[in-house]
mmCIF file of C-alpha atoms and ligand atoms in Angstrom:
data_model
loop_
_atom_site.group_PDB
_atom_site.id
_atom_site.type_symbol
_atom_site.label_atom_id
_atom_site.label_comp_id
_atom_site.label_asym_id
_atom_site.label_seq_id
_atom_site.Cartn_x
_atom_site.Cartn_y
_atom_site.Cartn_z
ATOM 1 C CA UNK A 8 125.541 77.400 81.092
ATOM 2 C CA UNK A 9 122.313 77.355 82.597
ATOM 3 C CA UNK A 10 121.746 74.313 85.709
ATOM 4 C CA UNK A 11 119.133 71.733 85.163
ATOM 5 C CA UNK A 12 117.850 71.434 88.746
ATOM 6 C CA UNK A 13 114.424 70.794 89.633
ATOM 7 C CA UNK A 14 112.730 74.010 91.264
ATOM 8 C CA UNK A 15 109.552 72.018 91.272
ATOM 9 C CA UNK A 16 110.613 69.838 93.938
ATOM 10 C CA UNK A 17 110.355 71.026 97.482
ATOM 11 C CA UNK A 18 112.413 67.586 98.317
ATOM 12 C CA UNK A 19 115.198 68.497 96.120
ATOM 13 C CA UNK A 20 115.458 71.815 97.435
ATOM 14 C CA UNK A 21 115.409 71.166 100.763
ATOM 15 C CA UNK A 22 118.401 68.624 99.548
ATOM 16 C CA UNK A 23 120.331 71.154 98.173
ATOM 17 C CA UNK A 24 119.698 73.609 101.290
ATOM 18 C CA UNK A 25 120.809 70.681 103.474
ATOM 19 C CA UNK A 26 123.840 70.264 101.450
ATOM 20 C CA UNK A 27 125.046 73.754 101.406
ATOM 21 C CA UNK A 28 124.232 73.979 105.265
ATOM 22 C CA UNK A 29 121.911 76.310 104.432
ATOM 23 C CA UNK A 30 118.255 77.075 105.575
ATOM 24 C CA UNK A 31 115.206 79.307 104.519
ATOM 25 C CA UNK A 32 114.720 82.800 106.966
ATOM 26 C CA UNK A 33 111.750 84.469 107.430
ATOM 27 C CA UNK A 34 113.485 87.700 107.748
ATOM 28 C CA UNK A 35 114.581 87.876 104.232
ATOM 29 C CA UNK A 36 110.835 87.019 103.060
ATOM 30 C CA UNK A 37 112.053 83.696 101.842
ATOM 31 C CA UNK A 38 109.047 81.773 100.094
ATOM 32 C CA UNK A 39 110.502 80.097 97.228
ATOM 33 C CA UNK A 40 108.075 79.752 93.877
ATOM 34 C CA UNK A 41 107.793 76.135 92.776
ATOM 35 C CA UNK A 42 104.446 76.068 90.448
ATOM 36 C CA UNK A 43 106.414 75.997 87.256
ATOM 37 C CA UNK A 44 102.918 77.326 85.548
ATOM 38 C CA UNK A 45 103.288 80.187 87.716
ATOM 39 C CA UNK A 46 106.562 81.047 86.780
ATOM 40 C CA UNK A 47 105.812 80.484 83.259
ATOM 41 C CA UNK A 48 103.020 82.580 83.488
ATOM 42 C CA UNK A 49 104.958 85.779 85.550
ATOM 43 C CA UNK A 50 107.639 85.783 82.567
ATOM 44 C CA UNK A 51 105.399 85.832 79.670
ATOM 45 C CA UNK A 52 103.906 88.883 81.822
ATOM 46 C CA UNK A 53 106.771 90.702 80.930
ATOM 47 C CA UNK A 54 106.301 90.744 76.805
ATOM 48 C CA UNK A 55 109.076 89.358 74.808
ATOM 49 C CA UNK A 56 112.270 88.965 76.460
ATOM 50 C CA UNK A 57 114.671 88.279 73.480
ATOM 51 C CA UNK A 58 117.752 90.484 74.070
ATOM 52 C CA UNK A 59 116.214 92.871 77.156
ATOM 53 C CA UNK A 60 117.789 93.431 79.998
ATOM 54 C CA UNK A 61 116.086 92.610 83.064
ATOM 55 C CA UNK A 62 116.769 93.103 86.763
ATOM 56 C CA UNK A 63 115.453 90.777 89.200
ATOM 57 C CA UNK A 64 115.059 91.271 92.979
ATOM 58 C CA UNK A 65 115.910 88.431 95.537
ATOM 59 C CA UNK A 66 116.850 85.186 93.190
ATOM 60 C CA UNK A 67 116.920 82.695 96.011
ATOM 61 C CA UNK A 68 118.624 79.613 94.333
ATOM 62 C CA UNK A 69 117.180 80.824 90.604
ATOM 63 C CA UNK A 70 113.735 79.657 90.077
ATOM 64 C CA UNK A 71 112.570 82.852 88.198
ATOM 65 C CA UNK A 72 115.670 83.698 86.967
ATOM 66 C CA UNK A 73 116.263 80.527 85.089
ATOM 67 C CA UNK A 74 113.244 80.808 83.349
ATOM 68 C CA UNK A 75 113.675 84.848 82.947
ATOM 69 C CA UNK A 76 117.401 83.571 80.695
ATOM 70 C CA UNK A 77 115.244 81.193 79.024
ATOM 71 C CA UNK A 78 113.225 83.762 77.436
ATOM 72 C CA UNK A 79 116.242 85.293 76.810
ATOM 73 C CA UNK A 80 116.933 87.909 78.736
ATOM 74 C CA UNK A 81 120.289 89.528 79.984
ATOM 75 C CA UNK A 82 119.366 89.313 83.486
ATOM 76 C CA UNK A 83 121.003 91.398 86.629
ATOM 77 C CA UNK A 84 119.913 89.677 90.066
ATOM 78 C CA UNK A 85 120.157 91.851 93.671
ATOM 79 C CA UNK A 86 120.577 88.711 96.359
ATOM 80 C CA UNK A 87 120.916 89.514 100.159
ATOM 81 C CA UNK A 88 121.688 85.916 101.352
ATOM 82 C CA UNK A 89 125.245 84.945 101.130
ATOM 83 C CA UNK A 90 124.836 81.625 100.893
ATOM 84 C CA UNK A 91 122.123 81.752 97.726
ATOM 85 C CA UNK A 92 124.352 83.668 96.371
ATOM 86 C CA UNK A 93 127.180 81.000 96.607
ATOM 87 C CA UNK A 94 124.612 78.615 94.547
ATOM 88 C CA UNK A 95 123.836 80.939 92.039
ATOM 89 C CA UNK A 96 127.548 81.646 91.478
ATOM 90 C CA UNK A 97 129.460 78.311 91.830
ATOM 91 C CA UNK A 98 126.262 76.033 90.718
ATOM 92 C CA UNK A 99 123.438 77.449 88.696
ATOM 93 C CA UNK A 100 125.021 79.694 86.924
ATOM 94 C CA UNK A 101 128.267 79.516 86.100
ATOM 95 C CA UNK A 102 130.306 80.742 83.024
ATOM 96 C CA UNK A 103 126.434 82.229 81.819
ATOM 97 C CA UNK A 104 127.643 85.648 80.225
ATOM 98 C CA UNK A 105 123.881 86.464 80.594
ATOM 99 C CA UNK A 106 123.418 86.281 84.134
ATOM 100 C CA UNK A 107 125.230 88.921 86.533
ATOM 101 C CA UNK A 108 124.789 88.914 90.294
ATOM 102 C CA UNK A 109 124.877 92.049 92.280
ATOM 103 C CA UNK A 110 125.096 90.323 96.267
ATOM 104 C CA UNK A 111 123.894 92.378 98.942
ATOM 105 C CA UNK A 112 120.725 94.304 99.830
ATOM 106 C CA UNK A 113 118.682 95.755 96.866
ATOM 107 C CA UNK A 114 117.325 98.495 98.524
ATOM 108 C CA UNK A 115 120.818 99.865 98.851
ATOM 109 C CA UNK A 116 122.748 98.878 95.987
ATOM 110 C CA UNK A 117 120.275 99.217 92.756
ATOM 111 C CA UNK A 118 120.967 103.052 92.963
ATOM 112 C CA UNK A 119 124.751 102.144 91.980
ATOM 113 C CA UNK A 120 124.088 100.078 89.182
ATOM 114 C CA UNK A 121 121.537 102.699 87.970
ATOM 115 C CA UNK A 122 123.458 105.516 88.085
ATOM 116 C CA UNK A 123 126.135 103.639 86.187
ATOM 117 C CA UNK A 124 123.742 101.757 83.235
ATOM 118 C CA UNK A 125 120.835 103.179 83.385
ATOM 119 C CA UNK A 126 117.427 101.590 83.698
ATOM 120 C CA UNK A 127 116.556 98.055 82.844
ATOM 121 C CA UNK A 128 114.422 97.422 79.873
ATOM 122 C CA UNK A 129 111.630 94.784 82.543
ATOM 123 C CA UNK A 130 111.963 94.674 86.528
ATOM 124 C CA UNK A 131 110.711 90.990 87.338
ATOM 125 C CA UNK A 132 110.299 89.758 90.625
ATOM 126 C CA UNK A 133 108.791 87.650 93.493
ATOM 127 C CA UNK A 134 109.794 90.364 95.467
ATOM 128 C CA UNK A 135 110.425 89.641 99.222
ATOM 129 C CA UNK A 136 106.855 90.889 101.162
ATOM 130 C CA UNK A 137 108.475 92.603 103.861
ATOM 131 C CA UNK A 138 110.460 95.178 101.502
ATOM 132 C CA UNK A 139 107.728 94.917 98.703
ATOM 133 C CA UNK A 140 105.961 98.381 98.406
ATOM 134 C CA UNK A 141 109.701 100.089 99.756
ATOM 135 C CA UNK A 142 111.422 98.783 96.963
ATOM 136 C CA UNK A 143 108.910 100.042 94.366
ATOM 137 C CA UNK A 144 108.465 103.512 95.808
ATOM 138 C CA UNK A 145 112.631 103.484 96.344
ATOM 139 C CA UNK A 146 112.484 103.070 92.313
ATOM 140 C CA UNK A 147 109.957 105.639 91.573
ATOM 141 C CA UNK A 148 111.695 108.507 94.151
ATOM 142 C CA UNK A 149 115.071 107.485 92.383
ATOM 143 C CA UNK A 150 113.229 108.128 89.264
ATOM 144 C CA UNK A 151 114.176 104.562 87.787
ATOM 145 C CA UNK A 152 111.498 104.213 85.173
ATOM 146 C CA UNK A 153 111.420 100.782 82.856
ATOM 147 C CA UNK A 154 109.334 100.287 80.819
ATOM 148 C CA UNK A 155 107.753 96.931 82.320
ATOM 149 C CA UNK A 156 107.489 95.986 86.374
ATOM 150 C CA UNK A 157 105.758 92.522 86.838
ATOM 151 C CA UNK A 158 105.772 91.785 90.480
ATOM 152 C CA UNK A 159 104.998 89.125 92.768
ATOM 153 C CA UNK A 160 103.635 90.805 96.433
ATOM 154 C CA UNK A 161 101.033 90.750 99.041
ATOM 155 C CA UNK A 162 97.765 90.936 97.207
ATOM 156 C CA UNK A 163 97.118 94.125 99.637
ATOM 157 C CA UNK A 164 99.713 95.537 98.311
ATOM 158 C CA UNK A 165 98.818 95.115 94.597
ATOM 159 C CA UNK A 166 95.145 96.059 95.877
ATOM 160 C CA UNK A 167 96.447 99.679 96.591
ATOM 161 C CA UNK A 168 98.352 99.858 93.696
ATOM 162 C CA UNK A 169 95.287 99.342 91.492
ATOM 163 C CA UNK A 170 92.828 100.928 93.640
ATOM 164 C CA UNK A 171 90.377 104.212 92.402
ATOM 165 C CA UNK A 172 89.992 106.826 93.819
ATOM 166 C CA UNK A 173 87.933 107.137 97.223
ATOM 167 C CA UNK A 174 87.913 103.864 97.279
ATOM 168 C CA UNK A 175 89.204 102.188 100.860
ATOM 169 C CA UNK A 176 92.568 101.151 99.309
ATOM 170 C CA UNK A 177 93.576 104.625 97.631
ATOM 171 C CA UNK A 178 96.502 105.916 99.534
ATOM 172 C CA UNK A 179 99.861 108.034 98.903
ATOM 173 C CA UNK A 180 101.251 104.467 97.403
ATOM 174 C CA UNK A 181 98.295 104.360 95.023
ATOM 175 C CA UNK A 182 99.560 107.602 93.967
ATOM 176 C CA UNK A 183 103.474 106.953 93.628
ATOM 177 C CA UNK A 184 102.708 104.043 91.542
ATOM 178 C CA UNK A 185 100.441 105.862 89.186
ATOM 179 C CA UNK A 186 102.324 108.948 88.527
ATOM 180 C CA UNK A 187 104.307 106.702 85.596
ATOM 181 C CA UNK A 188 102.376 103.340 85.383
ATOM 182 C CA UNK A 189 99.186 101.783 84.765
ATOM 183 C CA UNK A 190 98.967 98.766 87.320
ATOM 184 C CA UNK A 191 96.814 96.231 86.594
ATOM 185 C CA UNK A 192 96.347 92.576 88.948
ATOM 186 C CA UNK A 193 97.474 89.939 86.208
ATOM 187 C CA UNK A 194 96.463 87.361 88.495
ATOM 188 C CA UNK A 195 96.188 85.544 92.366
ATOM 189 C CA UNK A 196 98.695 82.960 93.499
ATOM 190 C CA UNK A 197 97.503 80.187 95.758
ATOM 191 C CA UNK A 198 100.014 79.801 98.770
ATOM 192 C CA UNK A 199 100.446 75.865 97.583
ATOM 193 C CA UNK A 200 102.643 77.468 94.734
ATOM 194 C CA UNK A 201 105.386 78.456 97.062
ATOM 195 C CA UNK A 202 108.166 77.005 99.474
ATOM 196 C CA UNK A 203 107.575 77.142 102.042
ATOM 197 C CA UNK A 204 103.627 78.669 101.951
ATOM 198 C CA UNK A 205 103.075 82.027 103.040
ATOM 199 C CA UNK A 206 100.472 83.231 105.481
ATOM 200 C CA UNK A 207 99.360 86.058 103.475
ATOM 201 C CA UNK A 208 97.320 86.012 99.731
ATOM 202 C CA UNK A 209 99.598 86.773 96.860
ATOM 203 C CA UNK A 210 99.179 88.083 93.700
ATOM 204 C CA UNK A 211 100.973 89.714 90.296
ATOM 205 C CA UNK A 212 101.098 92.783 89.388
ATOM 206 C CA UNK A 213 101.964 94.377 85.952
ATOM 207 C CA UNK A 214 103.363 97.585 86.101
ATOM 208 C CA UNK A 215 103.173 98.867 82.136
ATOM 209 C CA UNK A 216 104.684 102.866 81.550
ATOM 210 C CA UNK A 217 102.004 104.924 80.635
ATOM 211 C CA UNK A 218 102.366 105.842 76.883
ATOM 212 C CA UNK A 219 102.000 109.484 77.863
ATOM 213 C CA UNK A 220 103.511 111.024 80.908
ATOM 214 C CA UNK A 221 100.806 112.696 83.377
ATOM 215 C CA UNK A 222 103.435 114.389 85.103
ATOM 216 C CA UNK A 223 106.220 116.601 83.639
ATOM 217 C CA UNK A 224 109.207 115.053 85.197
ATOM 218 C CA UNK A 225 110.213 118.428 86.715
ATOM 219 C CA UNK A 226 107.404 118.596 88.787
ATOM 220 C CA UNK A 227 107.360 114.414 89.866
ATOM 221 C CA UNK A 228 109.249 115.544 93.269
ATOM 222 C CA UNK A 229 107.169 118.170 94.294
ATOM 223 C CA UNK A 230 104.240 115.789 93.729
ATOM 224 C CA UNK A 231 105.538 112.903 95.688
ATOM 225 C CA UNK A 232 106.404 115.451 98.761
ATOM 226 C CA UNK A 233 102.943 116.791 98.439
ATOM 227 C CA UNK A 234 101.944 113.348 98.663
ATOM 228 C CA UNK A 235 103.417 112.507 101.492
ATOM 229 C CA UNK A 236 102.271 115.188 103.072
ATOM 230 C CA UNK A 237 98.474 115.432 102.041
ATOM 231 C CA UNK A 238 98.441 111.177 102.828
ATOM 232 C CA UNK A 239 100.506 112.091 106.286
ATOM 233 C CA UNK A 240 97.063 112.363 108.181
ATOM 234 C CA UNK A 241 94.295 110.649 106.369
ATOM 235 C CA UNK A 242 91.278 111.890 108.516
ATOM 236 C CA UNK A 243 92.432 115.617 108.100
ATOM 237 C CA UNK A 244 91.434 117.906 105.029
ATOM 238 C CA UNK A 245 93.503 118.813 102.454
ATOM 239 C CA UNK A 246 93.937 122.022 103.908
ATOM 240 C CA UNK A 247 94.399 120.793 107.791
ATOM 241 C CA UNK A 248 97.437 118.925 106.169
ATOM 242 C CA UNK A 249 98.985 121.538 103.652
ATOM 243 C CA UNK A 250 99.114 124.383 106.615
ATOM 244 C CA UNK A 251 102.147 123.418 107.774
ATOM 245 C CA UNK A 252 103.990 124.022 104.294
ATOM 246 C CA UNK A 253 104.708 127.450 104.869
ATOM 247 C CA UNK A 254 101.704 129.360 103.035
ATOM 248 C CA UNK A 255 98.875 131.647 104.587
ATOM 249 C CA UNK A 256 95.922 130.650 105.243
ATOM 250 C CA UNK A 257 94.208 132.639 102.811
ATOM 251 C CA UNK A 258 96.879 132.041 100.256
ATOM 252 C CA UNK A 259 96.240 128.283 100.690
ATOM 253 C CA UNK A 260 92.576 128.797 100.073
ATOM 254 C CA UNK A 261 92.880 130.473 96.697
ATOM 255 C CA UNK A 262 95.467 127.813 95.908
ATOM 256 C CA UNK A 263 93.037 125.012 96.333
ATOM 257 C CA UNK A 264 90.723 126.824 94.399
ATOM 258 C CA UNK A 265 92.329 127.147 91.842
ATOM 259 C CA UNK A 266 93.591 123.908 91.628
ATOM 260 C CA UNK A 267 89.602 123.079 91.939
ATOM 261 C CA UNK A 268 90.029 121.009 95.289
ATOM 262 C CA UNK A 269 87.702 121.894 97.752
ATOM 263 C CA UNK A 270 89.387 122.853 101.360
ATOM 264 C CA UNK A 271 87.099 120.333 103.503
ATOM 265 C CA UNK A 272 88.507 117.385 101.404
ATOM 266 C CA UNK A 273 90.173 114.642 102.119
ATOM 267 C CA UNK A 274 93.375 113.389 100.452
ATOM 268 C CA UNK A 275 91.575 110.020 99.386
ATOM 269 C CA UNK A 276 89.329 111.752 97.762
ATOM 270 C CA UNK A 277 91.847 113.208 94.711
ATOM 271 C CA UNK A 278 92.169 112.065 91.993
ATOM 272 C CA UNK A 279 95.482 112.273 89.621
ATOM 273 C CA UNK A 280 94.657 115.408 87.882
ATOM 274 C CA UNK A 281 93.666 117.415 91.271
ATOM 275 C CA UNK A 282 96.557 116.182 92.689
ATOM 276 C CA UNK A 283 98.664 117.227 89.490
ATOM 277 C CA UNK A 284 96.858 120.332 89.365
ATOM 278 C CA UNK A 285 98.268 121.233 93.208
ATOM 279 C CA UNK A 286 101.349 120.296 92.577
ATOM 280 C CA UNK A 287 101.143 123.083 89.811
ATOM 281 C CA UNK A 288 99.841 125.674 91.870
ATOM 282 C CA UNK A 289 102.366 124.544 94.822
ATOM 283 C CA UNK A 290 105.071 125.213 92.147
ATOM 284 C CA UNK A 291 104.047 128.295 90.849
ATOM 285 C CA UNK A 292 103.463 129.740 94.282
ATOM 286 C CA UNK A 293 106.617 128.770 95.457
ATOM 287 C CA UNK A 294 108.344 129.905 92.163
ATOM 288 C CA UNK A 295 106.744 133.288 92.450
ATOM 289 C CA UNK A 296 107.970 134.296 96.127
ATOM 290 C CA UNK A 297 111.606 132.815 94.824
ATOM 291 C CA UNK A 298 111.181 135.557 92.357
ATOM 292 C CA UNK A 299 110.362 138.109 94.982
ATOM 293 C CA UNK A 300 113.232 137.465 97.165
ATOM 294 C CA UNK A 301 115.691 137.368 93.969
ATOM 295 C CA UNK A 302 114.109 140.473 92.230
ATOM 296 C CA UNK A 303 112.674 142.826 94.970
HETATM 297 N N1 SAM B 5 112.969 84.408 93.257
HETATM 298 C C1 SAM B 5 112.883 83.277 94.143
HETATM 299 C C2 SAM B 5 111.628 82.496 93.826
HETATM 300 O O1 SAM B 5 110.721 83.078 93.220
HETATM 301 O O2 SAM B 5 111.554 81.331 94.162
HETATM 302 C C3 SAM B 5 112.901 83.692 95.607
HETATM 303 C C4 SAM B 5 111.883 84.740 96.029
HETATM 304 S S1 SAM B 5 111.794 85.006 97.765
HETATM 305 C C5 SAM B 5 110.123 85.554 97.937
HETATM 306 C C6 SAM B 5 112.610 86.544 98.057
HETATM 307 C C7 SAM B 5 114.119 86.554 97.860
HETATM 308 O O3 SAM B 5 114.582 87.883 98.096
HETATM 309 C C8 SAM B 5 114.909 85.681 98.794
HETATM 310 O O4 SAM B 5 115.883 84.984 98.062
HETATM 311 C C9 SAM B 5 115.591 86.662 99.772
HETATM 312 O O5 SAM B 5 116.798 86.208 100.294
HETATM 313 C C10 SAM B 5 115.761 87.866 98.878
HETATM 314 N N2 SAM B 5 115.828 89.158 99.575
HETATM 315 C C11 SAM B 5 115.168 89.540 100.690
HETATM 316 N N3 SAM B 5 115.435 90.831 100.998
HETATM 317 C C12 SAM B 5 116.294 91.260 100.041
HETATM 318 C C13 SAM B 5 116.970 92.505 99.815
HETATM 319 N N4 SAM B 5 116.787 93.561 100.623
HETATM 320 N N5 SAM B 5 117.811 92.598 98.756
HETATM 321 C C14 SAM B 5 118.009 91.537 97.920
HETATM 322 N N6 SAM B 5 117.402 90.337 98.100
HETATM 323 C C15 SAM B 5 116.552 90.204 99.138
#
């Protein structure tokens, strides 16, 4: 049974917080969505819900999820605050075979349920600013792939996530989100849509798998570690950055020609298929002197 309570009204939630001797925290990014167009508009992001199963980060007292069972979803929400969680359990929700909270911190316990189920069909939510882009990149490292992300975050965020190459925004998170996804800005949120405002600009982002992978999946962790690496230092050249990994100097320069990157350039300045390319010759270099040292 799903609760009829009005998620539209900042008065009736502050009621309900006053009731359960609760109140909002800024630590636990707390701005509650109450623009029921915006909600509406978020879920149908997601494509047709009918039977999916969706996970959804940081359900406060339900706004999004209610309208996430609506469309008919079987929905798994993480929820760090104790006391949400007591609303969600003993009010909004109860005896709804659809809806299944995990309580607790997402960042730590979505690797459980993962391991156990498998990935969601859609990831959907107004995801808490402060653990925004962690979250993500947590999913992408752990290799949990669905097919659909639709996010709520700091439009700076989203801006990175969709930016081009050498542009100001491109960065190693640019990268991690692209290796599997095309990201696209669905649209801007005006802070009057939330509870209580927030003093940053907001926006959604779609996150839709990429009908062919760039990446082979065996490579995907040497990538992200070159990543990290190669964005470590973003005024140094490639080849400042890679010299601590190990190969010689004029090793590394035939390596980056190879992979057609010039030495002098900068990180921000790669695209996808450089990067891939890299990661290739990274592999293969590596793989070779593993031969050596087996074989010789
Ligand atoms: N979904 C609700 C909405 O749209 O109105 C609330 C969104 S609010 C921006 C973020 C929610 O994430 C809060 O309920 C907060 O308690 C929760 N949260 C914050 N950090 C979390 C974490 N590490 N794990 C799970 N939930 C978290």
């Amino acid at each position: 049974m799903i609760w009829d309570f009005d998620y539209s009204s900042v008065s009736a939630i502050a009621k309900l917080l006053e009731e359960n001797g609760l109140s909002m925290t800024k630590k636990f990014g707390q701005n509650f969505l109450v623009s029921q167009q915006v909600l509406d508009r978020i879920v149908s992001q997601c494509g047709g819900l009918e039977g999916k199963t969706v996970w959804e980060i940081g359900p406060g007292i339900g706004a999004l999820t209610t309208k996430l069972l609506k469309a008919g979803a079987a929905v798994t929400s993480f929820e760090i605050d104790h006391g949400f969680c007591r609303i969600l359990r003993e009010k909004a929700y109860i005896e709804e075979s659809r809806f299944r909270l995990v309580e607790g911190d997402a960042l730590k316990n979505w690797k459980d349920l993962y391991n156990k189920e498998g990935t969601p069909d859609v990831i959907c939510a107004n995801l808490p600013y402060n653990v925004g882009s962690i979250f993500i990149a947590s999913l992408i490292e752990g290799r949990c792939v669905p097919q659909r992300m639709v996010y709520t975050l700091q439009s700076e965020v989203v801006q990175r996530m969709c930016a081009k190459v050498g542009g100001e925004d491109y960065s190693g998170f640019t990268v991690l989100t692209n290796i599997d996804y095309e990201n696209r800005e669905a649209f801007r949120i005006k802070a009057g849509c939330f509870f209580p405002p927030p003093n940053v600009d907001s926006s959604v982002v779609v996150m839709q798998e990429r009908p062919e992978k760039l990446v082979p999946e065996e490579l995907v962790p040497r990538l992200v570690s070159l990543v990290r690496v190669l964005f470590s230092q973003r005024r140094k050249t490639v080849k400042n950055n890679l010299k601590g990994l190990g190969l010689k100097n004029e090793e590394l320069g035939k390596l980056l020609a190879t992979a057609g990157v010039p030495s002098g350039e900068r990180a921000e300045k790669l695209s996808m298929d450089q990067l891939i390319a890299l990661t290739k010759e990274f592999e293969y270099a590596t793989h070779c002197s593993h031969s050596k040292e087996t074989f010789e």
